[in-house]
CSV table of C-alpha atoms in Angstrom, one decimal:
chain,number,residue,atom,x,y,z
G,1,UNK,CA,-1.3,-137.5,-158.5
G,2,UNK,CA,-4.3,-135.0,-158.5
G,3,UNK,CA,-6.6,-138.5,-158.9
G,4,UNK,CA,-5.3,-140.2,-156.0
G,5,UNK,CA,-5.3,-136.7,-153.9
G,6,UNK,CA,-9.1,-137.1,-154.4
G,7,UNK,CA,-9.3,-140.5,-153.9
G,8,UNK,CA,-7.1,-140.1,-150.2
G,9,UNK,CA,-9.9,-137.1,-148.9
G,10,UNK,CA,-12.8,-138.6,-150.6
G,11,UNK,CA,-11.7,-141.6,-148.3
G,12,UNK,CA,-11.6,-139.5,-145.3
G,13,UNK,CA,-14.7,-137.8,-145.5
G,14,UNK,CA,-16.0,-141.0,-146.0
G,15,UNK,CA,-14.4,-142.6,-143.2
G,16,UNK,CA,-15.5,-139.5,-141.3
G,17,UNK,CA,-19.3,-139.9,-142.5
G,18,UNK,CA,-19.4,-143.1,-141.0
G,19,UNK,CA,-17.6,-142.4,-137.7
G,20,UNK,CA,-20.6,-139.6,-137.0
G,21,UNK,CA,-23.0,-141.8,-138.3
G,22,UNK,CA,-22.0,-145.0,-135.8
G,23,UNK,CA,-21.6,-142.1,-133.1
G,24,UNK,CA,-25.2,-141.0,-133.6
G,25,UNK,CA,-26.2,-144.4,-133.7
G,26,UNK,CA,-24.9,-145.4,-130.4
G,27,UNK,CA,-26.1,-142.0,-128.9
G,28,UNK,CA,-29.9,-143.0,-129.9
G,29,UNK,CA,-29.3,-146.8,-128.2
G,30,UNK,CA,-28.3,-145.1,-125.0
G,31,UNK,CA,-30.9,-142.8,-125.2
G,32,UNK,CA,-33.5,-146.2,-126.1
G,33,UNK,CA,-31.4,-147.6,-122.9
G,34,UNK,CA,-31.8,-144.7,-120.2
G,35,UNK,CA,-36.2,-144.5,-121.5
G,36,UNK,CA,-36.5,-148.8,-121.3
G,37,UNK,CA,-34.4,-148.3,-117.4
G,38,UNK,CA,-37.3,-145.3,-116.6
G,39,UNK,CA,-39.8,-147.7,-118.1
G,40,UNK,CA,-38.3,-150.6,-115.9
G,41,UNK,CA,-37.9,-148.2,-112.7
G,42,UNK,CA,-41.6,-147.1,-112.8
G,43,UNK,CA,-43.0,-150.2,-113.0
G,44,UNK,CA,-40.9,-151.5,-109.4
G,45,UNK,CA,-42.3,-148.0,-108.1
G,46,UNK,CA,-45.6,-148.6,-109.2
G,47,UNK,CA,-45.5,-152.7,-108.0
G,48,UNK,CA,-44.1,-151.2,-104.4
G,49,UNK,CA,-46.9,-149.1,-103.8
G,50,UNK,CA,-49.1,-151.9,-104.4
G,51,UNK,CA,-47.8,-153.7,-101.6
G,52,UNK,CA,-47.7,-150.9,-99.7
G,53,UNK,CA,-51.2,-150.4,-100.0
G,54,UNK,CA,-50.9,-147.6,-102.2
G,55,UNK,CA,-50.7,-145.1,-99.0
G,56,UNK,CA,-49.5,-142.2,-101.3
G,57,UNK,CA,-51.7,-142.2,-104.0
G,58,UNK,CA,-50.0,-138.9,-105.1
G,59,UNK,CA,-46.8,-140.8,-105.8
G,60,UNK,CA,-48.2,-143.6,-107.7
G,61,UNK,CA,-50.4,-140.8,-109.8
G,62,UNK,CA,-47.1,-139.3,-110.5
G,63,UNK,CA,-45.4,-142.8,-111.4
G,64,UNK,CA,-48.3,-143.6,-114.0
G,65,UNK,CA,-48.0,-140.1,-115.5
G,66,UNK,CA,-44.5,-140.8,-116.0
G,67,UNK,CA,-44.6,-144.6,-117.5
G,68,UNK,CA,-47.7,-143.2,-119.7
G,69,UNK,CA,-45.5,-140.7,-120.6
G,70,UNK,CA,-42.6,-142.7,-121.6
G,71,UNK,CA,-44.3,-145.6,-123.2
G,72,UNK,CA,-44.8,-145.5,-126.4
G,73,UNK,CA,-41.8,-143.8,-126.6
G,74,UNK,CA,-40.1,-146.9,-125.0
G,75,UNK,CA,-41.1,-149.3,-127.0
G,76,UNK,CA,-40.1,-147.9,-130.6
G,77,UNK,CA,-36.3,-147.0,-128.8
G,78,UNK,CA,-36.1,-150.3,-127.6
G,79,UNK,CA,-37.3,-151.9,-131.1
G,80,UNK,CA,-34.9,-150.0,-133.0
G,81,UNK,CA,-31.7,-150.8,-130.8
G,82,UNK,CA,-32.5,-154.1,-131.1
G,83,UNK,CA,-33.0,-153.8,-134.9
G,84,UNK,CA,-29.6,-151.8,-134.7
G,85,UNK,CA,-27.9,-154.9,-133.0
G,86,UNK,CA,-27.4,-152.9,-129.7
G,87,UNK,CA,-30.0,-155.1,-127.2
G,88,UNK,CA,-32.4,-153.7,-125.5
């Protein structure tokens, strides 16, 4: 009886372990998500002030800071979601 007490709660905390685990896991690929859609964002910013003529120069200063900012960054998120199976 005692045994299969600790079995039952060993199971749980198991069961528990992995819930948090598969929690944190899709937490990071929506975080990998929300950097590739400020990646993807900057770059149609950046690409509409070229045809624009680049008339606000501050702007698109401030769009590279971000995309340089974000890159590297980027990248690894969006390599390990797809490594994790969630896309990307």
């Amino acid at each position: 009886m005692e045994h299969e007490r600790r079995r039952h709660n060993g199971e749980r905390a198991a069961n528990v372990s992995n819930q948090t685990m598969r929690q944190r896991g899709e937490q990071q690929a929506d975080g990998g998500n929300r950097q590739c859609h400020i990646a993807e964002l900057s770059h149609h910013v950046r690409q509409h002030h070229e045809e624009t003529d680049g008339r606000d120069d501050h702007q698109r200063e401030a769009v590279d800071e971000l995309a340089h900012s974000t890159g590297p960054r980027t990248q690894h998120a969006a390599d390990r979601a797809q490594r994790e199976g969630h896309g990307g």
